[in-house]
N, CA, C and O of each residue as an XYZ file, in Angstrom:
568
protein
N       0.771     -1.203     -0.190
C       0.176      0.107      0.067
C       0.955      1.390     -0.009
O       1.924      1.559      0.732
N       0.565      2.316     -0.891
C       1.369      3.688     -1.125
C       0.790      4.252      0.003
O      -0.351      4.123      0.445
N       1.982      5.064      0.512
C       1.590      5.924      1.663
C       1.701      7.445      0.991
O       2.475      7.804      0.104
N       0.976      8.008      1.490
C       0.809      9.752      0.881
C       1.083     10.624      2.035
O       0.584     10.457      3.148
N       2.035     11.716      1.659
C       2.013     12.437      2.769
C       1.267     13.918      2.847
O       1.507     14.704      1.930
N       0.553     14.242      3.694
C      -0.193     15.576      3.798
C       0.596     16.783      3.417
O       1.777     16.561      3.149
N       0.070     18.340      3.319
C       0.541     19.051      3.064
C       1.404     19.837      4.731
O       2.206     20.769      4.788
N       0.935     19.164      5.641
C       1.017     19.503      6.940
C       2.593     19.121      7.088
O       3.015     18.125      6.502
N       3.412     19.889      7.840
C       4.473     20.080      8.297
C       4.933     18.745      9.175
O       4.144     18.379     10.047
N       6.315     17.910      8.972
C       6.206     16.662      9.898
C       7.085     17.043     11.067
O       7.977     17.860     10.839
N       6.962     16.603     12.178
C       8.359     16.982     13.338
C       9.183     15.613     12.712
O       8.981     14.759     11.849
N      10.099     15.917     13.577
C      11.549     15.175     13.133
C      10.957     13.703     13.177
O      11.055     12.993     12.176
N      10.458     13.327     14.118
C      10.184     11.986     14.541
C       9.289     11.440     13.722
O       9.309     10.212     13.799
N       8.250     12.008     12.712
C       7.387     11.646     12.007
C       8.029     11.531     10.690
O       7.670     10.718      9.838
N       8.903     12.296     10.565
C       9.912     12.393      9.143
C      10.251     10.671      9.307
O       9.615      9.837      8.663
N      11.341     10.311     10.262
C      11.596      9.301     10.424
C      11.441      8.267     10.283
O      12.195      7.375      9.893
N       9.777      8.280     10.786
C       9.121      7.349     10.776
C       8.678      7.295      9.421
O       8.278      6.163      9.152
N       8.608      8.014      8.563
C       8.121      7.989      7.194
C       9.278      7.415      6.513
O       9.093      6.748      5.496
N      10.346      7.590      6.928
C      11.574      6.892      5.977
C      11.933      5.715      6.323
O      12.314      4.913      5.470
N      11.869      5.379      7.728
C      12.114      3.702      8.351
C      10.747      2.994      7.356
O      11.028      1.842      7.026
N       9.691      3.351      6.960
C       8.756      2.599      6.979
C       8.163      2.358      5.952
O       7.047      1.874      5.763
N       9.399      2.919      4.860
C       9.303      2.362      3.464
C       8.464      3.432      2.287
O       8.204      3.097      1.131
N       8.115      4.844      2.947
C       7.882      5.644      2.042
C       8.457      5.689      0.593
O       7.886      5.829     -0.488
N      10.266      5.464      1.040
C      11.184      5.684     -0.465
C      11.070      4.369     -0.925
O      11.965      4.076     -1.718
N      10.378      3.605     -0.723
C      10.551      2.124     -1.188
C      11.486      1.129     -0.729
O      11.892      0.138     -1.337
N      11.847      1.636      0.736
C      13.034      0.475      1.530
C      12.438      0.666      2.989
O      12.091      1.742      3.476
N      12.394     -0.339      3.477
C      12.174     -0.349      5.028
C      13.535     -0.543      5.766
O      14.215     -1.532      5.494
N      13.984      0.431      6.755
C      15.179      0.524      7.359
C      14.866      0.098      8.472
O      13.651      0.085      8.671
N      15.608     -0.320      9.423
C      15.815     -0.357     10.745
C      16.742      0.802     11.102
O      17.523      1.356     10.329
N      16.551      1.068     12.313
C      17.390      2.177     13.308
C      18.703      2.281     12.720
O      19.070      3.379     12.303
N      19.286      1.498     12.654
C      20.673      1.354     12.573
C      21.285      1.763     11.271
O      22.250      2.524     11.188
N      20.367      0.947      9.772
C      20.397      1.524      8.626
C      20.058      2.709      8.104
O      20.544      3.275      7.125
N      18.862      3.182      9.090
C      18.293      4.397      8.940
C      19.509      5.574      9.241
O      19.588      6.673      8.692
N      20.223      5.135     10.046
C      21.277      6.247     10.630
C      22.446      5.873      9.462
O      22.918      6.828      8.846
N      22.772      4.941      9.243
C      23.697      4.653      7.962
C      23.444      5.407      6.854
O      24.224      6.300      6.520
N      22.102      5.074      6.028
C      21.462      5.583      5.256
C      21.590      7.062      5.071
O      21.879      7.597      4.001
N      21.345      7.697      6.235
C      20.747      9.257      6.091
C      21.464      9.847      5.123
O      20.941     10.043      4.025
N      22.932     10.267      5.412
C      23.687     10.882      4.493
C      23.161     10.787      2.740
O      22.902     11.755      2.024
N      23.116      9.555      2.414
C      23.044      8.821      0.860
C      21.694      9.627      0.832
O      21.730     10.637      0.129
N      20.377      9.325      1.547
C      19.260      9.959      1.438
C      19.134     11.404      1.374
O      18.373     11.878      0.530
N      19.901     12.306      2.303
C      19.634     13.495      2.260
C      20.499     14.048      0.806
O      20.037     14.983      0.152
N      21.569     13.470      0.472
C      21.893     13.751     -0.794
C      21.172     13.470     -2.419
O      21.106     14.142     -3.448
N      20.770     12.318     -2.069
C      19.538     12.034     -3.124
C      18.680     13.153     -3.118
O      18.725     13.892     -4.102
N      17.771     13.464     -2.030
C      17.029     14.534     -1.966
C      17.256     16.112     -2.486
O      16.526     17.026     -2.870
N      18.541     15.923     -2.298
C      19.157     17.710     -2.653
C      19.131     17.137     -4.288
O      18.309     17.542     -5.110
N      19.719     16.573     -4.452
C      19.978     16.376     -5.964
C      18.815     15.853     -6.944
O      18.923     15.794     -8.168
N      18.027     15.595     -6.423
C      16.187     15.250     -7.210
C      15.874     16.607     -7.186
O      15.601     17.202     -8.228
N      15.889     17.278     -5.851
C      15.542     18.701     -6.091
C      15.896     19.792     -7.068
O      15.198     20.666     -7.581
N      17.096     19.515     -7.175
C      17.692     20.167     -8.293
C      17.692     19.767     -9.448
O      17.787     20.591    -10.357
N      17.619     18.819     -9.636
C      16.864     18.331    -11.151
C      15.304     18.582    -11.736
O      14.813     18.827    -12.838
N      14.834     18.391    -10.438
C      13.514     18.535    -10.693
C      13.026     20.013    -10.870
O      11.952     20.255    -11.422
N      13.992     21.164    -10.301
C      13.672     22.528    -10.425
C      14.180     22.848    -11.739
O      13.551     23.703    -12.362
N      15.524     22.162    -12.457
C      16.107     22.279    -13.841
C      15.345     22.264    -14.655
O      15.198     23.168    -15.477
N      14.465     20.861    -14.582
C      13.297     20.474    -15.690
C      12.072     21.417    -15.760
O      11.312     21.761    -16.665
N      12.190     21.708    -14.382
C      10.639     22.942    -14.632
C      11.077     24.252    -14.850
O      10.151     25.031    -15.076
N      12.227     24.751    -14.854
C      12.797     25.871    -15.427
C      13.167     25.533    -16.892
O      12.830     26.389    -17.711
N      13.525     24.912    -17.160
C      13.737     24.722    -19.111
C      12.350     24.313    -19.419
O      11.940     24.983    -20.367
N      11.309     23.320    -18.907
C       9.930     23.408    -19.354
C       9.322     24.679    -19.393
O       8.490     24.767    -20.296
N       9.482     25.795    -18.637
C       9.124     26.993    -18.668
C       9.441     27.841    -19.728
O       8.630     28.420    -20.451
N      10.781     27.893    -19.795
C      11.620     28.810    -20.934
C      11.263     28.269    -22.252
O      11.305     29.025    -23.222
N      10.858     26.839    -22.413
C      10.481     26.296    -23.536
C       8.917     26.862    -23.985
O       8.560     27.185    -25.118
N       8.404     26.869    -23.188
C       6.718     27.201    -23.100
C       6.821     29.084    -23.571
O       6.122     29.510    -24.490
N       7.682     29.916    -22.863
C       7.891     30.976    -23.304
C       8.196     31.065    -24.510
O       7.429     31.794    -25.140
N       9.322     30.443    -25.310
C       9.933     30.577    -26.453
C       8.788     30.299    -27.481
O       8.475     31.003    -28.442
N       8.164     28.978    -27.023
C       7.238     28.827    -27.889
C       5.793     29.695    -28.335
O       5.103     29.713    -29.354
N       5.737     30.335    -27.121
C       4.656     31.784    -27.183
C       4.845     33.006    -27.540
O       4.038     33.935    -27.552
N       6.132     32.977    -27.884
C       7.015     34.097    -28.353
C       7.383     35.246    -27.182
O       7.896     36.332    -27.449
N       7.114     34.910    -26.184
C       7.570     35.871    -24.678
C       9.021     35.734    -24.303
O       9.534     36.458    -23.449
N       9.698     34.766    -24.973
C      11.327     34.711    -25.051
C      12.114     34.562    -26.290
O      11.589     33.942    -27.215
N      13.365     35.071    -26.445
C      13.959     34.696    -27.285
C      14.801     33.213    -27.462
O      15.352     33.066    -26.371
N      15.035     32.440    -28.038
C      15.763     31.351    -27.844
C      17.134     31.501    -26.955
O      17.319     31.006    -25.843
N      17.768     32.056    -27.478
C      19.059     32.701    -26.636
C      18.627     32.922    -24.901
O      19.256     32.260    -24.074
N      17.764     33.677    -24.536
C      17.269     33.823    -23.177
C      17.020     32.359    -22.817
O      17.767     31.892    -21.958
N      16.299     31.746    -23.222
C      15.637     30.301    -23.125
C      17.046     29.547    -22.255
O      17.232     29.452    -21.042
N      17.586     29.254    -22.985
C      18.992     28.479    -22.594
C      20.228     29.427    -22.119
O      21.386     29.060    -22.316
N      19.973     30.470    -21.581
C      20.795     31.301    -20.698
C      21.480     30.241    -19.314
O      22.544     30.257    -18.696
N      20.756     29.739    -19.280
C      20.950     28.889    -17.620
C      20.424     29.263    -16.683
O      19.264     29.651    -16.817
N      20.995     29.298    -15.472
C      20.630     29.465    -14.163
C      21.341     29.071    -13.053
O      22.211     28.225    -13.258
N      21.179     29.502    -11.838
C      22.320     29.167    -10.906
C      21.215     28.981     -9.369
O      20.123     29.540     -9.273
N      21.747     28.192     -8.428
C      21.019     27.766     -7.720
C      22.104     27.754     -6.540
O      23.269     27.579     -6.897
N      21.822     27.937     -5.036
C      22.737     27.264     -3.979
C      21.811     27.364     -2.719
O      21.080     28.318     -2.449
N      21.959     26.290     -2.046
C      21.290     26.321     -0.939
C      22.370     25.310      0.160
O      23.359     24.634     -0.125
N      21.834     25.505      1.201
C      22.777     25.057      2.388
C      21.648     24.010      3.527
O      20.605     24.433      4.026
N      21.972     23.220      3.635
C      20.992     22.180      4.623
C      21.878     22.064      5.594
O      23.074     22.117      5.304
N      21.510     21.904      6.783
C      22.250     21.693      8.214
C      21.278     20.284      8.873
O      20.078     20.435      9.105
N      21.867     19.174      9.077
C      21.459     18.060      9.696
C      22.241     17.721     10.886
O      23.164     16.907     10.895
N      21.861     18.325     11.788
C      22.853     17.957     13.317
C      23.944     18.770     13.269
O      23.975     19.978     13.501
N      24.961     17.949     12.914
C      26.490     18.805     13.003
C      27.017     18.203     11.569
O      28.188     17.900     11.340
N      25.689     18.064     10.451
C      26.566     18.239      9.273
C      25.887     19.159      8.587
O      24.749     19.542      8.858
N      27.039     19.784      7.067
C      26.540     20.921      6.420
C      26.464     20.248      5.418
O      27.486     19.589      5.227
N      25.476     20.085      4.477
C      25.317     20.063      2.929
C      25.274     21.280      2.008
O      24.697     22.314      2.345
N      25.855     21.145      0.917
C      25.860     21.994      0.158
C      25.457     21.708     -1.184
O      25.976     20.751     -1.759
N      24.695     22.336     -1.694
C      24.117     21.974     -3.050
C      24.090     23.167     -3.707
O      23.501     24.151     -3.261
N      24.842     23.143     -5.002
C      24.721     24.197     -6.175
C      24.930     23.613     -7.543
O      25.509     22.565     -7.828
N      24.327     24.523     -8.371
C      24.319     24.501     -9.758
C      24.804     25.766    -10.368
O      24.556     26.718     -9.628
N      25.474     26.135    -11.581
C      25.717     27.225    -12.229
C      26.788     27.927    -11.318
O      27.502     27.448    -10.437
N      26.673     29.306    -11.837
C      27.853     30.041    -11.642
C      27.702     30.694    -10.256
O      27.859     31.915    -10.234
N      27.373     29.964     -8.899
C      27.841     30.487     -7.542
C      28.472     29.385     -7.039
O      28.764     28.249     -7.412
N      28.639     30.364     -5.679
C      29.631     29.565     -5.008
C      29.355     29.893     -3.281
O      29.217     31.033     -2.839
N      29.315     28.711     -2.494
C      29.317     28.874     -0.852
C      30.342     28.920     -0.542
O      31.224     28.254     -1.084
N      30.560     29.827      0.550
C      31.685     30.642      1.484
C      31.171     30.451      2.691
O      30.078     30.835      3.108
N      32.373     29.566      3.492
C      32.171     30.092      5.032
C      32.946     30.934      5.650
O      34.134     30.787      5.363
N      32.638     32.021      6.625
C      33.193     32.923      7.021
C      33.323     33.133      8.588
O      32.510     33.763      9.264
N      34.303     32.601      8.995
C      34.484     32.722     10.743
C      35.248     33.674     10.941
O      35.764     34.265      9.992
N      35.481     34.023     12.244
C      36.189     34.902     13.122
C      35.892     35.671     13.525
O      34.721     35.577     13.896
N      36.562     37.002     13.812
C      36.188     38.258     14.167
C      36.274     39.415     13.124
O      36.542     39.148     11.953
N      36.084     40.507     13.472
C      36.083     41.946     12.590
C      37.411     41.796     12.416
O      37.716     41.496     11.262
N      38.421     41.921     13.280
C      39.712     41.809     12.865
C      40.692     40.822     12.130
O      41.769     41.074     11.588
N      39.865     39.348     12.293
C      40.322     38.337     12.039
C      39.820     37.290     11.382
O      39.696     36.180     11.902
N      39.424     37.626      9.937
C      38.312     37.022      9.096
C      38.682     35.760      8.366
O      39.880     35.901      8.122
N      38.399     34.931      8.025
C      38.634     33.395      7.287
C      37.930     33.017      6.418
O      36.828     32.794      6.919
N      37.926     32.796      5.309
C      36.969     32.423      4.335
C      37.166     31.049      3.757
O      38.292     30.703      3.399
N      36.386     30.445      3.674
C      36.599     28.874      2.863
C      35.488     28.445      1.969
O      34.310     28.240      2.264
N      36.103     28.348      0.791
C      34.849     27.722     -0.043
C      34.656     26.615     -0.021
O      35.582     25.813     -0.137
N      33.110     26.159      0.170
C      32.410     25.138      0.220
C      31.999     24.348     -1.099
O      31.708     23.153     -1.158
N      32.031     25.187     -2.057
C      31.559     24.534     -3.229
C      32.591     25.035     -4.430
O      33.650     25.625     -4.219
N      32.062     24.677     -5.732
C      32.631     25.300     -6.737
C      32.049     25.583     -7.572
O      31.114     24.804     -7.759
N      32.147     26.885     -8.693
C      31.543     27.032     -9.697
C      31.270     26.205    -10.584
O      32.273     25.558    -10.883
N      30.213     25.867    -11.253
C      29.984     25.083    -12.612
C      29.695     25.798    -13.590
O      28.564     25.978    -14.043
N      31.209     26.480    -14.169
C      31.067     27.087    -15.469
C      32.197     26.988    -16.567
O      33.233     26.467    -16.152
N      32.199     27.247    -17.424
C      33.440     27.113    -18.328
C      34.863     27.807    -18.052
O      35.717     28.045    -18.906
N      34.914     28.002    -17.067
C      36.038     28.657    -16.377
C      36.660     27.949    -15.526
O      37.778     28.240    -15.101
N      35.989     26.927    -15.181
C      36.381     25.743    -14.196
C      37.073     24.340    -14.859
O      36.287     23.571    -15.413
N      38.230     24.047    -14.831
C      38.690     23.392    -15.501
C      37.940     21.792    -15.260
O      37.712     21.080    -16.238
N      37.656     21.420    -14.087
C      36.800     19.930    -13.616
C      35.857     20.050    -14.119
O      35.496     19.009    -14.669
N      34.762     21.411    -14.303
C      33.539     20.978    -15.038
C      33.660     20.672    -16.189
O      33.046     19.700    -16.629
N      34.692     21.612    -17.169
C      34.842     21.476    -18.372
C      35.222     19.713    -18.546
O      34.655     19.059    -19.421
N      36.043     19.199    -17.783
C      36.170     17.869    -17.872
C      34.877     17.012    -17.391
O      34.567     16.165    -18.229
N      34.292     17.028    -16.574
C      33.118     16.515    -16.369
C      32.129     16.678    -17.729
O      31.930     15.657    -18.387
N      31.591     17.770    -18.102
C      31.150     17.748    -19.598
C      31.569     17.084    -20.936
O      30.855     16.659    -21.844
N      32.739     17.107    -20.830
C      33.181     16.462    -21.970
C      32.776     14.843    -21.521
O      32.009     14.149    -22.189
N      33.282     14.502    -20.568
C      33.322     13.300    -19.855
C      31.727     12.803    -20.396
O      31.701     11.939    -21.273
N      30.779     13.198    -20.017
C      28.954     13.190    -19.934
C      28.615     13.258    -21.186
O      27.705     12.574    -21.655
N      29.524     14.350    -22.069
C      28.774     14.357    -23.512
C      29.903     14.134    -24.727
O      29.918     14.827    -25.744
N      30.683     13.236    -24.496
C      31.680     12.628    -25.662
C      31.641     13.471    -27.056
O      32.463     14.256    -27.527
N      30.376     13.017    -27.541
C      30.026     12.942    -28.880
C      29.684     14.469    -29.312
O      29.680     14.734    -30.514
N      29.417     15.410    -28.423
C      28.633     16.521    -28.760
C      29.348     17.861    -28.609
O      29.521     18.457    -27.546
N      29.639     18.151    -29.514
C      30.751     19.339    -29.830
C      30.273     20.543    -29.511
O      30.952     21.557    -29.351
N      28.902     20.431    -29.401
C      28.068     21.905    -28.904
C      27.983     22.087    -27.643
O      27.714     23.199    -27.189
N      28.251     20.760    -26.678
C      28.271     21.028    -25.064
C      28.804     22.592    -24.766
O      28.112     23.519    -24.346
N      30.027     22.617    -25.054
C      30.707     23.733    -24.690
C      31.036     24.703    -25.846
O      31.852     24.539    -26.753
N      29.913     26.143    -25.521
C      29.897     26.998    -26.651
C      30.443     28.212    -26.276
O      30.538     29.126    -27.095
């Protein structure tokens, strides 16, 4: 039987029970849940970014087909970044030309640490990733 979630906000205990009870297609024991939690969080963040990207793409195509946007504006890209804190673990998700930076210290002594990297064509590792993902597509990097 498929469970459904209401629009209400779940407490952390209710959310744990949803995960353990098999809502995501897997029944987890408490130990398995604790071990799998980082993987589940990463998968949820990744899925959210893919879904948002798909939504923006579809919206752009509709706007182009109805004459509201030029083709160039439709493929111009987007960027998004978010941070999620789970107890003592900080998760960063980003896409596009944006970067998360952690700033610590005092007014007199501030330290900066990059927590993510930009996804653009000025980043050699991003170029390599795109070329590996699209080996037969010369138009990927334009």
